Short mmCIF file of C-alpha atoms and ligand atoms in Angstrom, two decimals:
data_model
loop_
_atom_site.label_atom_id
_atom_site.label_comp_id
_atom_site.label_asym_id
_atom_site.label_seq_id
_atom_site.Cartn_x
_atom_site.Cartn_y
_atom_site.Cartn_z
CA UNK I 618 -17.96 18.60 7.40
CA UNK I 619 -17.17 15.54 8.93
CA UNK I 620 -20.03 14.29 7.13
CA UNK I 621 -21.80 12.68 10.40
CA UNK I 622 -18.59 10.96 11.74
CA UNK I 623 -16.52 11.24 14.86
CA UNK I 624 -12.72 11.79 13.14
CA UNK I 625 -12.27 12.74 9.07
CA UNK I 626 -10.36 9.73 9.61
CA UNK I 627 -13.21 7.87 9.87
CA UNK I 628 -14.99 9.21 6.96
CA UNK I 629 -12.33 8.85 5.16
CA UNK I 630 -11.91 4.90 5.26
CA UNK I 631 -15.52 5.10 4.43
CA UNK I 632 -15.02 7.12 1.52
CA UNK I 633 -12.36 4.62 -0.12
CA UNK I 634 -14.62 2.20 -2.40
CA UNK I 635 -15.38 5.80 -4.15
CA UNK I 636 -11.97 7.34 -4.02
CA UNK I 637 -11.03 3.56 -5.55
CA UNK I 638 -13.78 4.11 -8.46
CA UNK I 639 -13.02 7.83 -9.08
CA UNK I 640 -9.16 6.80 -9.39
CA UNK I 641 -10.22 4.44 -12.28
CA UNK I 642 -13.17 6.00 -13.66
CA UNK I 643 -12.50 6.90 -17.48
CA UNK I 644 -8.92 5.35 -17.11
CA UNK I 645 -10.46 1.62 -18.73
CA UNK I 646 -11.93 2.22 -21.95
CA UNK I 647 -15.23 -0.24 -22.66
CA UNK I 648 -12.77 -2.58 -24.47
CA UNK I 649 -11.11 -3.29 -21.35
CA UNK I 650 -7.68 -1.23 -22.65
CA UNK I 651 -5.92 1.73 -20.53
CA UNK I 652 -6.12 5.11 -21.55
CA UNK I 653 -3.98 6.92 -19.80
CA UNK I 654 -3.78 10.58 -21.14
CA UNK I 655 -2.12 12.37 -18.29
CA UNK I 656 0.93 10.22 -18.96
CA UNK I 657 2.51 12.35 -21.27
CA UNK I 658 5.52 10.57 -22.00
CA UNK I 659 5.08 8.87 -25.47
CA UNK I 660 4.48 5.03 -25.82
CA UNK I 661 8.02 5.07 -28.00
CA UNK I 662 9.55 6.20 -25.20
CA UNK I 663 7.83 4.00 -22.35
CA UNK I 664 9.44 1.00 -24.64
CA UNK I 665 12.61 2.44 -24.32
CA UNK I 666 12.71 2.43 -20.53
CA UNK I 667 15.19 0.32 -18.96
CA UNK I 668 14.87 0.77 -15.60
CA UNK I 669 11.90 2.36 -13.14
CA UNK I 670 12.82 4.10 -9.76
CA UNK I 671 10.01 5.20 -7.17
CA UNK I 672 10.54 7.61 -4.79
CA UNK I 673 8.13 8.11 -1.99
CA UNK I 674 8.23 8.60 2.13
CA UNK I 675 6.28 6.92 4.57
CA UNK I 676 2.57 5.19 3.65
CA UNK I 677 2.94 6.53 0.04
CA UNK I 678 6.63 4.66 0.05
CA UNK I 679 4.93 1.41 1.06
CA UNK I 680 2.27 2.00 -2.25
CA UNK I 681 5.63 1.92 -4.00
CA UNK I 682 6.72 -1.14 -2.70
CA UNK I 683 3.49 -2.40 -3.74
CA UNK I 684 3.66 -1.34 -7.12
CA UNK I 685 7.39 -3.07 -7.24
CA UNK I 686 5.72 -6.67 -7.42
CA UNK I 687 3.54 -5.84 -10.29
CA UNK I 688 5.76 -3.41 -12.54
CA UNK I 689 8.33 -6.25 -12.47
CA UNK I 690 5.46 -9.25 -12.36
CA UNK I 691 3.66 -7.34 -15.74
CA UNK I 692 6.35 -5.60 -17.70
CA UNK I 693 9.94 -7.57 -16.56
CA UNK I 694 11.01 -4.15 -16.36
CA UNK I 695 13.65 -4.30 -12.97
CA UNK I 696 11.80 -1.83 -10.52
CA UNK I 697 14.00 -0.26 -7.38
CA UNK I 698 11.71 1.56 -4.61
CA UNK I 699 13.52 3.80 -2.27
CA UNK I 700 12.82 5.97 0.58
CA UNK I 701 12.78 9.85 -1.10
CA UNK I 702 15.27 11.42 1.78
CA UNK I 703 17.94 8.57 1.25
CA UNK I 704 17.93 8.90 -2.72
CA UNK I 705 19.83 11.36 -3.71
CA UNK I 706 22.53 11.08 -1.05
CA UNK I 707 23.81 7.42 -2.54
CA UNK I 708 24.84 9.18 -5.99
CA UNK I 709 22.00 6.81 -7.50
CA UNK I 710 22.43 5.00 -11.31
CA UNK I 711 19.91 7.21 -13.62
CA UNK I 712 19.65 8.19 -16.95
CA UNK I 713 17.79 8.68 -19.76
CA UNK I 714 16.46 5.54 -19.66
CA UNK I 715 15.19 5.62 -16.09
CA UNK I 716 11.50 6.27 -15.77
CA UNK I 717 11.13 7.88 -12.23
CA UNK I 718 7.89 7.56 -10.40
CA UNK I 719 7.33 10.01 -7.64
CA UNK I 720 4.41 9.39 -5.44
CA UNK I 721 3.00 12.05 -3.20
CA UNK I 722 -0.66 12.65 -1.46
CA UNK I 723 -0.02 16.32 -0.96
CA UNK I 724 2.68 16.68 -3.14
CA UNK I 725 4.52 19.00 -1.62
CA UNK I 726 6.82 16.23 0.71
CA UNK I 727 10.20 18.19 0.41
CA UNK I 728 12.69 14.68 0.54
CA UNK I 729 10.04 13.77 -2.33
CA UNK I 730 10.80 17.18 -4.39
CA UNK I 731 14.36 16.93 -3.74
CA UNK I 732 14.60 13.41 -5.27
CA UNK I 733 12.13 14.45 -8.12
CA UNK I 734 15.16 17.23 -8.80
CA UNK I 735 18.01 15.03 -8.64
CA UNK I 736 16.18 12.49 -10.93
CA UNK I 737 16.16 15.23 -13.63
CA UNK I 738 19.01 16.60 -13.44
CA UNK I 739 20.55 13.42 -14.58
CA UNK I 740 18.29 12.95 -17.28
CA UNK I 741 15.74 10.37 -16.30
CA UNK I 742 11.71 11.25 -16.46
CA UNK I 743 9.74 11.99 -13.68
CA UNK I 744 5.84 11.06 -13.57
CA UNK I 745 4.29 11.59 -10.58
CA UNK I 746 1.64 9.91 -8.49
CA UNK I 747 -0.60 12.74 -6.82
CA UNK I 748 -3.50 13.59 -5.49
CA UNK I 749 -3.52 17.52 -5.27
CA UNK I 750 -4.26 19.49 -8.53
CA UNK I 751 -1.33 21.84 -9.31
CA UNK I 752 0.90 21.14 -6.30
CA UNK I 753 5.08 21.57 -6.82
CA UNK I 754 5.69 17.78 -7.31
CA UNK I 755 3.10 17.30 -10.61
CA UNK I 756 4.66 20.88 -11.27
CA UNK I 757 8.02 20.18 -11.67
CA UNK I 758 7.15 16.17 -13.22
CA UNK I 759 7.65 15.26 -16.68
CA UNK I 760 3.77 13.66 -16.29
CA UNK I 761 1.32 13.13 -14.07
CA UNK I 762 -0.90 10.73 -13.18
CA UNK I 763 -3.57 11.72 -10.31
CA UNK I 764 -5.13 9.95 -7.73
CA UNK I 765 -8.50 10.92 -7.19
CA UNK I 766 -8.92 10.74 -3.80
CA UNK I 767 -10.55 13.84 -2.55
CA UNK I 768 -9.14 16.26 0.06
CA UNK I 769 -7.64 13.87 2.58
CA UNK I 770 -8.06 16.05 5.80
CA UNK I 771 -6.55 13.31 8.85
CA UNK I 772 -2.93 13.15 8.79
CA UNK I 773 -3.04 9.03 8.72
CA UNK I 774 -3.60 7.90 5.02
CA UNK I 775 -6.02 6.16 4.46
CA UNK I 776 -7.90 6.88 1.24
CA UNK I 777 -4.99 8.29 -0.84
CA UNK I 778 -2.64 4.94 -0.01
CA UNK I 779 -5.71 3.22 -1.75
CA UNK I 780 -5.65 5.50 -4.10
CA UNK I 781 -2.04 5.37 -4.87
CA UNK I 782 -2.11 1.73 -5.36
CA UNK I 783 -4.63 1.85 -8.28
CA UNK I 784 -2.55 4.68 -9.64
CA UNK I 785 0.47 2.33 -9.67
CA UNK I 786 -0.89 -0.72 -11.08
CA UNK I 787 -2.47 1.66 -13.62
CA UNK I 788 0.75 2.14 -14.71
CA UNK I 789 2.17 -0.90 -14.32
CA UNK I 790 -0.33 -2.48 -16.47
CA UNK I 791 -0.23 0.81 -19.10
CA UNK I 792 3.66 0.00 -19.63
CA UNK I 793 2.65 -3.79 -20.27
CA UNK I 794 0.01 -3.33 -22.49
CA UNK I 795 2.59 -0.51 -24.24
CA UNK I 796 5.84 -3.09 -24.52
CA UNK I 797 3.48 -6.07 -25.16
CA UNK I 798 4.70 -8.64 -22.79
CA UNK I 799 4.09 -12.19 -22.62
CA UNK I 800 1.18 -11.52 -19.79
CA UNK I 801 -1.21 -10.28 -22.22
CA UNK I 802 -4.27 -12.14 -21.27
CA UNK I 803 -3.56 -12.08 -17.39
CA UNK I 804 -3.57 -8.05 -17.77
CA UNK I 805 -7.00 -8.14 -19.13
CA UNK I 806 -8.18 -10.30 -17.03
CA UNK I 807 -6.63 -7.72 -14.30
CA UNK I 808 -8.14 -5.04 -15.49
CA UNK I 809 -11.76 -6.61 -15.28
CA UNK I 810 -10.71 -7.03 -11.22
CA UNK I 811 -9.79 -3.68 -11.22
CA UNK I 812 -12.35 -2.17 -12.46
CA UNK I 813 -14.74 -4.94 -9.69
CA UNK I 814 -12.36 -3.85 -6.84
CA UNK I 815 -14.41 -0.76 -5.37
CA UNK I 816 -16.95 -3.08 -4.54
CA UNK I 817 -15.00 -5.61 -2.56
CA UNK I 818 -13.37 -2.56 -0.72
CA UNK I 819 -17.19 -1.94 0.43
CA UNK I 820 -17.46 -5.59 1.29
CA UNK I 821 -14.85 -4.98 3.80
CA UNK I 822 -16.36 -2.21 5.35
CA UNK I 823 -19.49 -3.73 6.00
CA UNK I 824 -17.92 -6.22 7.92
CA UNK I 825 -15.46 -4.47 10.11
CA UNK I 826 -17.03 -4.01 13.92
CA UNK I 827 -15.01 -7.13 14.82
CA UNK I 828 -12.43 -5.59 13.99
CA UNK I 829 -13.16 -2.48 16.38
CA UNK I 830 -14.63 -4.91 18.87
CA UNK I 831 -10.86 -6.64 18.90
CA UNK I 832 -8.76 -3.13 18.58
CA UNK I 833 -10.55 -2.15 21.74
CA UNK I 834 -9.24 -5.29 23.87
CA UNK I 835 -6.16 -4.29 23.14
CA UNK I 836 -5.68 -1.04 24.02
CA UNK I 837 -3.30 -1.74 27.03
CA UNK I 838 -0.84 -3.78 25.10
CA UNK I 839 2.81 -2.00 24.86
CA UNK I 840 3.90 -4.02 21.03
CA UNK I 841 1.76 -5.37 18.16
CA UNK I 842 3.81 -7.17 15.42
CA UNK I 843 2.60 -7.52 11.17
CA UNK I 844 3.45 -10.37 8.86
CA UNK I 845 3.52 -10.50 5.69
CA UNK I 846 4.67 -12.12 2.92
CA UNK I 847 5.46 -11.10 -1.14
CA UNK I 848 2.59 -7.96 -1.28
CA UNK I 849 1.38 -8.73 2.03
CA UNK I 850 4.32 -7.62 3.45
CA UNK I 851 4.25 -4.00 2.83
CA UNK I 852 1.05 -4.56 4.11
CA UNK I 853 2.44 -5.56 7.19
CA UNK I 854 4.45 -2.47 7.28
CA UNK I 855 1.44 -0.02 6.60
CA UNK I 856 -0.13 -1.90 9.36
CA UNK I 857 2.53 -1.32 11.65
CA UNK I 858 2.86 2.44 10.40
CA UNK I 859 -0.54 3.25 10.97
CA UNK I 860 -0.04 1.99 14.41
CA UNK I 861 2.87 4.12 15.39
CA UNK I 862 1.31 7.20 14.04
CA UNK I 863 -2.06 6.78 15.89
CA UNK I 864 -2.07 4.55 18.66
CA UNK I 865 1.34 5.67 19.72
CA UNK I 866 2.57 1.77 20.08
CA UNK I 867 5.39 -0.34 19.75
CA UNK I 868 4.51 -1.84 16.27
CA UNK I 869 6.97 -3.38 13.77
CA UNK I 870 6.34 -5.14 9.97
CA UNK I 871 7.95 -7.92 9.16
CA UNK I 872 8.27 -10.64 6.14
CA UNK I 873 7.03 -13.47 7.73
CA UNK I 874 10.06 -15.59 6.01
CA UNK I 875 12.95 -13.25 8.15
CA UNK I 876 10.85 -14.65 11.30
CA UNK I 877 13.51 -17.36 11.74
CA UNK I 878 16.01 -15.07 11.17
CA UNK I 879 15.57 -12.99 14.26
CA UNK I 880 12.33 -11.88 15.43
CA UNK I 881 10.61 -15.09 16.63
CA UNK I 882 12.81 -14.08 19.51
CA UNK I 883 10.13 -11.23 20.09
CA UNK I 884 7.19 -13.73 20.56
CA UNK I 885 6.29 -14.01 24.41
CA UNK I 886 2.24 -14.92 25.97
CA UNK I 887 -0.05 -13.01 24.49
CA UNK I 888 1.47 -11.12 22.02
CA UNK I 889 -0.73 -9.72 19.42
CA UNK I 890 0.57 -10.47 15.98
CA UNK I 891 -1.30 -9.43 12.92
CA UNK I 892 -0.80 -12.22 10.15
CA UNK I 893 -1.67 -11.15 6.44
CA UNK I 894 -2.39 -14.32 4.53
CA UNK I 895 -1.64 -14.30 0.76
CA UNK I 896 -4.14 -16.27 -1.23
CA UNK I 897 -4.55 -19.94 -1.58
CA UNK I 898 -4.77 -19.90 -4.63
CA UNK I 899 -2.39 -18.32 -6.86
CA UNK I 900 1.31 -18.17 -4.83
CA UNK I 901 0.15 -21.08 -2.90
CA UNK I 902 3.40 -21.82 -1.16
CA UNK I 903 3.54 -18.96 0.03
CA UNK I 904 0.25 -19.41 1.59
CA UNK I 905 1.18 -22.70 3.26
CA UNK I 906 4.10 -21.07 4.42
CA UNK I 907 3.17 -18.32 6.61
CA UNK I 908 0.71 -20.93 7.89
CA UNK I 909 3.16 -22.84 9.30
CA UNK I 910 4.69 -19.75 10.90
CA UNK I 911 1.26 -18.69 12.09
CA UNK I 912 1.46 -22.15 13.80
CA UNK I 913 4.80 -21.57 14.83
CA UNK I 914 4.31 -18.27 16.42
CA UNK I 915 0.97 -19.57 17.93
CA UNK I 916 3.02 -22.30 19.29
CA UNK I 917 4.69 -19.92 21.57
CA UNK I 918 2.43 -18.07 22.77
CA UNK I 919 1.44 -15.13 20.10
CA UNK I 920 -2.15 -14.24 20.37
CA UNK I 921 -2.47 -14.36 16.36
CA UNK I 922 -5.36 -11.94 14.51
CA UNK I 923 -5.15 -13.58 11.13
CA UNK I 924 -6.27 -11.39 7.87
CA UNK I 925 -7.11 -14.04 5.44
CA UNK I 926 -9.55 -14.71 2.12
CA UNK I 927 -13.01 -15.86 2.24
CA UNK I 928 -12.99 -19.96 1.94
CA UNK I 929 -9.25 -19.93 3.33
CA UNK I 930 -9.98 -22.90 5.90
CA UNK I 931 -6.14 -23.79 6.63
CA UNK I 932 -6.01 -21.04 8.56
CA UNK I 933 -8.70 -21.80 10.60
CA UNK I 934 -7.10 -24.12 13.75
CA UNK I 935 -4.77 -21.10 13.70
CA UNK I 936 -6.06 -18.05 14.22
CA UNK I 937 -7.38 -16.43 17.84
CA UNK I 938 -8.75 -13.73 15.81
CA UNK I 939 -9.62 -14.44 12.13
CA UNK I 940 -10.98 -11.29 9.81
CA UNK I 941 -11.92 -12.34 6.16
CA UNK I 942 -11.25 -10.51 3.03
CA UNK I 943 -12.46 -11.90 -0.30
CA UNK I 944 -10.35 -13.68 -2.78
CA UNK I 945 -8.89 -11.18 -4.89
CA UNK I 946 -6.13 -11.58 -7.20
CA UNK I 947 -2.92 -11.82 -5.34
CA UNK I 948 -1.26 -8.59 -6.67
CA UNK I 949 -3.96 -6.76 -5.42
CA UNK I 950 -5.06 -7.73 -2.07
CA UNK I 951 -3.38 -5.00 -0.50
CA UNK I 952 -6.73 -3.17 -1.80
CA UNK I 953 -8.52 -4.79 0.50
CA UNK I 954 -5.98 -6.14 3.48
CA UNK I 955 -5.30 -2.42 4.07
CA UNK I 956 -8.60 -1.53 5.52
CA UNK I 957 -9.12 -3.70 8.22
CA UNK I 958 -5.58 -2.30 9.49
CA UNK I 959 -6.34 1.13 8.67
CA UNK I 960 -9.52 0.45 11.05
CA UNK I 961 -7.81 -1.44 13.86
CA UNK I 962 -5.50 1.36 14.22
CA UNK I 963 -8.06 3.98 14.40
CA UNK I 964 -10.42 2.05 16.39
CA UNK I 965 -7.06 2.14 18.97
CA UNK I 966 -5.74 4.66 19.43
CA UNK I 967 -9.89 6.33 19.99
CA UNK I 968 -9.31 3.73 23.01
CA UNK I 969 -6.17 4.57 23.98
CA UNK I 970 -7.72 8.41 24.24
CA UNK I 971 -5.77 10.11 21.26
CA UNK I 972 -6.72 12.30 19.07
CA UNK I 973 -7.13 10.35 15.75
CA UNK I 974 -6.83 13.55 13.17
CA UNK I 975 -4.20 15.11 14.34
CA UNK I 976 -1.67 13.16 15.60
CA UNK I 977 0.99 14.17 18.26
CA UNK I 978 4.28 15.66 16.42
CA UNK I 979 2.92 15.15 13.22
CA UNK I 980 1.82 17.59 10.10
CA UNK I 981 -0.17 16.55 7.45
CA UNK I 982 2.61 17.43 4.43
CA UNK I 983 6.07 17.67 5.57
CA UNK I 984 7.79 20.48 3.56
CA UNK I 985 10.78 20.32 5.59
CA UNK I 986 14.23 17.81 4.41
C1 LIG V 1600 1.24 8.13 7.13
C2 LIG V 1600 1.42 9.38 6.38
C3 LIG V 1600 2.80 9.78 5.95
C4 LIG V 1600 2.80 10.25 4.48
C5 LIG V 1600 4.18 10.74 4.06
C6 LIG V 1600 4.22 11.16 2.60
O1 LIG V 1600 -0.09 7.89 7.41
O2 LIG V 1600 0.47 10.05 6.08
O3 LIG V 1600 3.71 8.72 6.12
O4 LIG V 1600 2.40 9.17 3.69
O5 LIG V 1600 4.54 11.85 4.87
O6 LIG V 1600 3.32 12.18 2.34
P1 LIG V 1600 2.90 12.55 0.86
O7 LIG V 1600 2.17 11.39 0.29
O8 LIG V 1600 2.03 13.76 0.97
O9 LIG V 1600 4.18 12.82 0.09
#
């Protein structure tokens, strides 16, 4: 069942240029439109919302962050993401005119539900993001919009966080093609590198046994440290997730601009720190930003495993490690800066000797507050 590999883990990073495909397939009419019938909350009142909420825990939280960046970037509609369990505890500003967005692989993530419940009790909508058929959290939504994933059997996600991230800019773009904003041509042109994106993820995989190679020489180091900046930085925090779950390391995510702000102090000899590079083109100060902290960091000592785009050469004098992704537009790169962190992780903790389905102390849906 493990379909010829070692952990389902494994198979199922393999399996995400098809989860990525399945997630969009009938979703982009030939036109280049969305069609989004599972959304059943009418167009009329999609243009009324004034205000979008996600709720979400751990890797499917960090989709939401994600999908922050391009609801705001595509419909100017303000976005808040917050953790499900703290939600409902801050009395939280929702009404009618709140479109909530739950996002859930199992969908049964009790801090999830609970949030879910408070969002409707004070009126707002609730569509959910999930990838099981007829669990409680599509159940008890307003609308639902699945990922189509597959079973996801490890208890690291992998496939559905992929998964989760073409749901959400889905329905990002969905509300900007329904309130017609001024980004009208860049959405179609999106939706053209959507529908391409499947095949880039496969690119990625084809090229990841440096990746392993590197994981492995690292497998006696206590801390790793992410970086990233605007969607690269939730990146960096997936990264870092992945490698607390799995490897059972020190690993923290940061935005690479807060660097100066405390945790250069962290950077000693030979500290590995993962850099996620947005694009040169596009947000391009950004880019020449975080390569000056890559230089920075280098300067004093990190040992620096830079995740950057194909043709990216100002990276180059930089990087101990470099791993290439291709160019991609920048609000979706996480599509394909994921993986090679999603492997790294894997390929460690198989190193370190732990077992890579089923990590220690953790279940695969938490259905406890
Ligand atoms: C991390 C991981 C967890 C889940 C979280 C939410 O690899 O799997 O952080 O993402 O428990 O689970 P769902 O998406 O089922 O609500």
């Amino acid at each position: 069942e493990k379909g010829g590999y070692d952990y389902f883990m494994l198979k199922e990073i393999a399996e995400q240029p098809k989860a990525v495909a399945d997630t969009l397939l009938g979703r982009i009419d030939p036109s280049g439109s969305l069609t989004l019938d599972e959304v059943r909350i009418s167009p009329s009142e999609l243009r009324e919302i004034e205000k979008v909420v996600i709720v979400a825990c751990g890797t499917a939280f960090h989709a939401g962050l994600i999908a922050k960046y391009a609801i705001e970037h595509w419909t100017r509609i303000p976005c808040e993401v917050e953790l499900a369990s703290e939600f409902r505890y801050r009395d939280p500003i929702l009404d009618g005119r709140s479109l909530v967005i739950a996002i859930s692989q199992s969908g049964e993530t009790m801090d999830t539900l609970m949030a879910l419940r408070h969002a409707r009790e004070q009126g707002s909508k609730v569509l959910a993001i999930c990838n099981t058929n007829g669990s409680t959290i599509p159940r008890e939504s307003d609308a639902v919009l699945y990922t189509h994933a597959g079973p996801e059997v490890a208890v690291a996600s992998t496939k559905a966080f992929l998964t989760q991230l073409v749901a959400c800019y889905l329905v990002a773009l969905y509300l900007g093609q329904v309130r017609g904003t001024k980004w009208g041509d860049e959405i179609q042109a999106v939706i053209k590198d959507l529908s391409r994106i499947s095949e880039e993820v496969e690119r990625v995989l084809e090229t990841m046994e440096p990746v392993r190679a590197l994981a492995r020489t690292l497998a006696t180091k206590n801390t790793v440290l992410f970086l990233g900046r605007h969607v690269g930085y939730p990146v960096a925090l997936e990264g870092a997730l992945k490698l607390k779950e799995l490897a059972y390391m020190h690993a923290e995510g940061f935005a690479a601009g807060e660097l100066k702000h405390g945790p250069i102090a962290l950077i000693e000899e030979d500290l590995p720190v993962v850099v996620v590079v947005p694009s040169p083109r596009g947000r391009s100060v950004l880019h020449d930003k975080i390569v000056s902290n890559i230089q920075e960091i280098r300067a004093r000592g990190a040992r620096t495993i830079v995740i950057a785009e194909e043709g990216d050469e100002a990276v180059v004098p930089y990087a101990d490690h470099l791993i290439r992704i291709p160019a991609t537009p920048t609000l979706l790169q996480p599509l394909v800066a994921t993986v090679p962190l999603q492997v790294f992780a894997c390929e460690l903790a198989t190193a370190r000797g732990n077992e890579v389905d089923q990590p220690r102390n953790l279940a695969k849906s938490v259905t406890v507050e």
